[in-house]
Amino acid sequence: MVKLPFELRQRRDFGQLISGSFALMRQHGRPLYRAIAVSCLPLLLFGAYLIGGGFGQMLGARTQDPFTSTGDRFAYGGIMIGVAYLLFALLIVFLHALVHEFLRAHDRGEGSSATTSFLVKRALGRLFHYLGILILLGLMAGGAAVVFVLLILLEEPVLSVVAVLGMLAAVLAVTTYASLASAAQAVERAGVTTAMHRSFMLVRGDFWPTLGVSMVMGLIVGAIGYIVQILGVVVMMLLMFLGASGDPEAMNSVMPMVMSVFFGLQFGVMLFTYPLPCACMVLKFCSRVEETEGHGLRSRIEAFDAI
């Protein structure tokens, strides 16, 4: 089956951004999903094992435990869970870089032939740039939230309600204005602050469509994730109750496995749905560039004139 070319640099309306994200991943996303399976799944499984082991220590489910006191078991279990969450955070940053580097490769005509090692090297090479964008975004959103939290602490009922609404509006505004920064880093190789400035400039005058497309895509991906997670949790709970038969000791031995599978399923679904919103925001970035600057149109005209 011949794959039709998918051009990133063109103007798209609201519906085309949503459908285009799914079409791009369905038609050309195989190298990316292969890279995710090879580079991210082993870390995910190890993190899920740490989660289960941590809960096992806390519940005293392991019979051959090197620690004898309850406090030591809780401390050891807490450390395992903390390491697992740290691993998941690093995995998310790496996944963020991996997806955007694949989209850059696709924009440059290298996506279909990109190997796993090629994408992983590219992602690791630009990891700190994407991490800087995410940290800066978090600081900006956190700073906006802190101001309104201080107002909430004044314990004035009316002021508290206004502060909560203001905090939500401020966080949404900051994240929307910065939502195209990673796309700018991927497509144009802009620095961290330059990518943030580029995103603010492109979103200005197009705030509500940008907010709308990001929220709709987030709702779609979130719904997919929650449906899979709910089905998985229901099956695991049934297996747990059938296997434990109401015995508290048996429940303690089964619970760590349930928690391990639950967190593994939760982050596993995220691994394979996360490329969709990233692709949507890259398409939005390219669409805004075409609307305001027309780079793709000019390049096509120059190529036509050169014939």
Coordinates of C-alpha atoms in Angstrom, one line a residue:
M1 CA 0.0 0.0 0.0
V2 CA 1.5 3.4 -1.1
K3 CA 1.4 6.0 1.6
L4 CA 0.2 9.4 0.6
P5 CA 2.4 12.3 1.5
F6 CA 1.3 14.3 4.5
E7 CA 2.3 17.9 4.4
L8 CA 2.7 19.7 7.7
R9 CA 3.2 23.2 6.4
Q10 CA -0.3 24.2 5.3
R11 CA -3.2 26.0 6.7
R12 CA -5.8 23.9 8.4
D13 CA -9.1 24.7 10.1
F14 CA -10.3 23.3 13.5
G15 CA -11.6 20.0 12.2
Q16 CA -8.6 19.4 9.9
L17 CA -6.2 19.8 12.8
I18 CA -8.0 17.1 14.8
S19 CA -8.5 14.7 12.0
G20 CA -5.0 15.4 10.6
S21 CA -3.4 14.4 13.8
F22 CA -5.0 11.0 13.7
A23 CA -4.3 10.7 10.0
L24 CA -0.6 11.5 10.4
M25 CA -0.1 9.0 13.2
R26 CA -2.1 6.3 11.4
Q27 CA -0.4 6.7 8.0
H28 CA 3.2 7.6 9.0
G29 CA 3.6 6.9 12.8
R30 CA 5.0 3.4 12.6
P31 CA 8.6 4.4 13.1
L32 CA 7.6 6.5 16.1
Y33 CA 5.6 3.8 17.7
R34 CA 8.4 1.3 17.1
A35 CA 10.8 3.6 18.8
I36 CA 8.4 4.1 21.8
A37 CA 8.0 0.3 22.2
V38 CA 11.8 -0.3 22.1
S39 CA 13.0 2.7 24.2
C40 CA 10.1 3.4 26.6
L41 CA 8.3 0.2 27.3
P42 CA 11.2 -1.4 29.2
L43 CA 11.5 1.6 31.5
L44 CA 7.7 1.6 32.0
L45 CA 7.8 -2.1 33.0
F46 CA 10.6 -1.5 35.4
G47 CA 8.7 1.5 36.9
A48 CA 5.6 -0.6 37.3
Y49 CA 7.6 -3.3 39.0
L50 CA 8.9 -0.7 41.5
I51 CA 5.4 0.5 42.2
G52 CA 4.2 -3.0 42.9
G53 CA 7.3 -3.7 45.1
G54 CA 6.8 -0.5 47.0
F55 CA 3.2 -1.3 47.8
G56 CA 4.3 -4.9 48.7
Q57 CA 6.7 -3.6 51.2
M58 CA 4.2 -1.2 52.7
L59 CA 1.6 -3.9 53.0
G60 CA 4.1 -6.4 54.4
A61 CA 3.2 -8.8 51.6
R62 CA 6.7 -10.2 51.2
T63 CA 7.7 -13.0 53.5
Q64 CA 11.5 -12.8 52.8
D65 CA 12.0 -9.1 53.7
P66 CA 15.5 -8.0 54.8
F67 CA 13.8 -5.5 57.2
T68 CA 12.0 -6.5 60.3
S69 CA 10.4 -3.3 61.5
T70 CA 7.3 -1.8 60.1
G71 CA 8.9 1.6 59.8
D72 CA 11.7 0.2 57.7
R73 CA 9.3 -1.5 55.4
F74 CA 7.3 1.7 54.9
A75 CA 10.5 3.7 54.3
Y76 CA 11.8 1.2 51.8
G77 CA 8.5 1.0 50.0
G78 CA 8.2 4.8 49.9
I79 CA 11.7 5.0 48.3
M80 CA 10.7 2.5 45.7
I81 CA 7.6 4.3 44.8
G82 CA 9.4 7.7 44.8
V83 CA 12.0 6.2 42.4
A84 CA 9.2 4.9 40.2
Y85 CA 7.6 8.3 39.9
L86 CA 10.9 9.9 39.2
L87 CA 11.4 7.4 36.4
F88 CA 8.0 8.1 35.0
A89 CA 8.7 11.8 35.0
L90 CA 11.9 11.3 33.1
L91 CA 10.1 9.0 30.8
I92 CA 7.5 11.6 30.0
V93 CA 10.2 14.2 29.2
F94 CA 12.0 11.7 26.9
L95 CA 8.7 10.8 25.2
H96 CA 8.0 14.5 24.7
A97 CA 11.3 14.9 23.0
L98 CA 11.0 11.7 21.0
V99 CA 7.6 12.6 19.5
H100 CA 8.7 16.1 18.5
E101 CA 11.9 14.9 17.0
F102 CA 9.9 12.4 14.9
L103 CA 7.6 15.2 13.7
R104 CA 10.7 17.2 12.8
A105 CA 12.0 14.2 10.8
H106 CA 8.7 13.9 9.0
D107 CA 8.7 17.6 8.2
R108 CA 12.2 17.2 6.6
G109 CA 11.2 14.1 4.7
E110 CA 13.0 11.6 6.9
G111 CA 10.1 10.3 8.9
S112 CA 9.3 7.1 7.0
S113 CA 12.9 6.0 6.9
A114 CA 13.8 7.0 10.5
T115 CA 15.1 4.2 12.6
T116 CA 14.7 3.7 16.3
S117 CA 18.4 4.6 17.0
F118 CA 18.1 7.7 14.8
L119 CA 15.1 9.0 16.7
V120 CA 16.4 8.1 20.1
K121 CA 19.7 9.9 19.4
R122 CA 17.9 12.9 18.2
A123 CA 15.6 12.9 21.3
L124 CA 18.5 12.6 23.7
G125 CA 20.4 15.3 21.9
R126 CA 17.6 17.8 22.3
L127 CA 16.3 16.5 25.6
F128 CA 17.4 19.5 27.7
H129 CA 15.9 21.9 25.3
Y130 CA 12.4 20.3 25.6
L131 CA 13.0 19.9 29.4
G132 CA 13.8 23.6 29.6
I133 CA 10.5 24.5 27.8
L134 CA 8.5 22.2 30.1
I135 CA 10.2 23.6 33.3
L136 CA 9.7 27.2 32.1
L137 CA 6.0 26.4 31.4
G138 CA 5.6 24.9 34.8
L139 CA 7.2 27.8 36.5
M140 CA 5.0 30.3 34.6
A141 CA 1.8 28.3 35.4
G142 CA 2.9 27.7 39.0
G143 CA 3.7 31.4 39.5
A144 CA 0.3 32.4 38.2
A145 CA -1.3 29.9 40.6
V146 CA 0.7 31.0 43.6
V147 CA -0.6 34.6 43.4
F148 CA -4.2 33.4 43.5
V149 CA -3.5 30.8 46.2
L150 CA -2.2 33.7 48.4
L151 CA -5.5 35.5 47.9
I152 CA -7.4 32.3 48.8
L153 CA -5.6 32.2 52.1
L154 CA -7.1 35.5 53.1
E155 CA -10.3 33.5 53.9
E156 CA -12.7 35.9 52.3
P157 CA -15.5 33.9 50.7
V158 CA -16.2 36.1 47.8
L159 CA -12.5 36.8 47.2
S160 CA -11.7 33.1 47.4
V161 CA -14.2 32.2 44.7
V162 CA -12.9 35.0 42.5
A163 CA -9.3 33.8 43.2
V164 CA -10.1 30.2 42.2
L165 CA -11.7 31.3 38.9
G166 CA -8.8 33.7 38.3
M167 CA -6.2 31.0 39.0
L168 CA -7.9 28.7 36.5
A169 CA -8.1 31.4 33.9
A170 CA -4.4 32.4 34.4
V171 CA -3.1 28.9 34.2
L172 CA -5.2 28.2 31.1
A173 CA -3.9 31.4 29.5
V174 CA -0.3 30.7 30.3
T175 CA -0.4 27.1 29.0
T176 CA -2.3 28.1 25.9
Y177 CA 0.1 30.9 25.0
A178 CA 3.1 28.6 25.5
S179 CA 1.4 25.5 23.9
L180 CA 3.3 26.0 20.6
A181 CA 6.8 26.3 22.1
S182 CA 7.8 22.7 21.7
A183 CA 6.5 22.7 18.1
A184 CA 8.7 25.8 17.5
Q185 CA 11.7 24.0 19.0
A186 CA 11.1 20.9 16.8
V187 CA 10.3 22.7 13.5
E188 CA 12.5 25.7 13.7
R189 CA 15.2 24.6 16.2
A190 CA 14.5 27.7 18.3
G191 CA 16.1 28.1 21.7
V192 CA 14.0 27.7 24.9
T193 CA 13.2 31.4 25.4
T194 CA 13.0 32.0 21.6
A195 CA 10.5 29.1 21.3
M196 CA 8.4 30.6 24.1
H197 CA 8.4 34.0 22.5
R198 CA 7.6 32.4 19.1
S199 CA 4.6 30.6 20.7
F200 CA 3.3 33.7 22.4
M201 CA 3.5 35.7 19.1
L202 CA 1.7 33.0 17.1
V203 CA -1.0 32.4 19.6
R204 CA -1.7 36.2 20.1
G205 CA -4.7 36.9 18.0
D206 CA -5.6 33.2 17.8
F207 CA -6.1 32.4 21.5
W208 CA -9.5 30.9 21.5
P209 CA -9.0 28.5 18.5
T210 CA -5.7 27.4 20.0
L211 CA -7.3 26.8 23.4
G212 CA -10.2 25.0 21.8
V213 CA -8.2 22.6 19.7
S214 CA -5.9 21.7 22.6
M215 CA -8.8 21.1 24.9
V216 CA -10.8 19.0 22.4
M217 CA -7.7 16.9 21.6
G218 CA -7.0 16.5 25.3
L219 CA -10.6 15.4 25.9
I220 CA -10.4 12.8 23.1
V221 CA -7.1 11.4 24.2
G222 CA -8.2 11.4 27.9
A223 CA -11.4 9.6 27.0
I224 CA -9.5 6.9 25.2
G225 CA -7.1 6.5 28.1
Y226 CA -9.8 6.4 30.7
I227 CA -11.9 3.8 28.8
V228 CA -8.9 1.5 28.5
Q229 CA -7.9 2.0 32.2
I230 CA -11.4 1.5 33.5
L231 CA -11.7 -1.8 31.6
G232 CA -8.3 -2.9 32.8
V233 CA -9.1 -2.0 36.4
V234 CA -12.5 -3.8 36.3
V235 CA -10.8 -7.0 35.1
M236 CA -8.0 -6.7 37.7
M237 CA -10.5 -6.1 40.5
L238 CA -12.5 -9.2 39.5
L239 CA -9.4 -11.3 39.3
M240 CA -8.2 -9.9 42.7
F241 CA -11.5 -10.7 44.5
L242 CA -11.8 -14.1 42.9
G243 CA -8.2 -15.0 43.7
A244 CA -8.3 -13.6 47.3
S245 CA -11.8 -14.9 48.2
G246 CA -12.1 -12.3 50.9
D247 CA -9.0 -13.4 52.8
P248 CA -7.1 -10.3 54.1
E249 CA -3.7 -12.0 53.8
A250 CA -4.4 -13.0 50.2
M251 CA -5.6 -9.5 49.4
N252 CA -2.3 -8.1 50.7
S253 CA -0.4 -10.5 48.4
V254 CA -2.6 -9.6 45.4
M255 CA -2.8 -5.8 45.9
P256 CA 0.9 -5.1 44.9
M257 CA 0.3 -6.9 41.6
V258 CA -2.9 -4.9 41.0
M259 CA -1.2 -1.6 41.7
S260 CA 1.7 -2.5 39.4
V261 CA -0.7 -3.4 36.6
F262 CA -2.8 -0.3 37.2
F263 CA 0.1 2.1 37.0
G264 CA 1.7 0.2 34.1
L265 CA -1.6 0.3 32.2
Q266 CA -2.1 4.0 33.0
F267 CA 1.3 5.1 31.7
G268 CA 1.2 2.5 28.9
V269 CA -1.9 4.0 27.4
M270 CA -0.3 7.5 27.7
L271 CA 2.8 6.3 25.8
F272 CA 0.8 5.5 22.7
T273 CA -1.8 8.3 22.9
Y274 CA 0.6 11.1 23.7
P275 CA 1.8 11.6 20.1
L276 CA -1.7 12.7 19.1
P277 CA -1.9 16.0 21.0
C278 CA 1.8 16.7 20.1
A279 CA 1.0 16.2 16.4
C280 CA -2.0 18.4 16.7
M281 CA 0.0 21.3 18.2
V282 CA 2.7 20.9 15.6
L283 CA 0.0 21.1 12.9
K284 CA -1.4 24.1 14.6
F285 CA 2.0 25.7 14.7
C286 CA 2.6 25.1 11.0
S287 CA -0.9 26.4 10.2
R288 CA -0.3 29.6 12.2
V289 CA 3.0 30.1 10.4
E290 CA 1.3 29.7 7.1
E291 CA -1.4 32.1 8.1
T292 CA 1.0 34.8 9.3
E293 CA 4.1 34.3 7.2
G294 CA 3.3 31.9 4.4
H295 CA 6.7 30.1 4.5
G296 CA 5.4 26.9 2.8
L297 CA 3.6 28.8 0.0
R298 CA 6.8 30.8 -0.7
S299 CA 8.9 27.7 -0.8
R300 CA 6.5 26.0 -3.2
I301 CA 6.5 29.1 -5.5
E302 CA 10.3 29.2 -5.4
A303 CA 10.5 25.5 -6.3
F304 CA 8.1 26.0 -9.2
D305 CA 10.1 29.0 -10.5
A306 CA 13.3 26.9 -10.3
I307 CA 11.9 24.3 -12.8

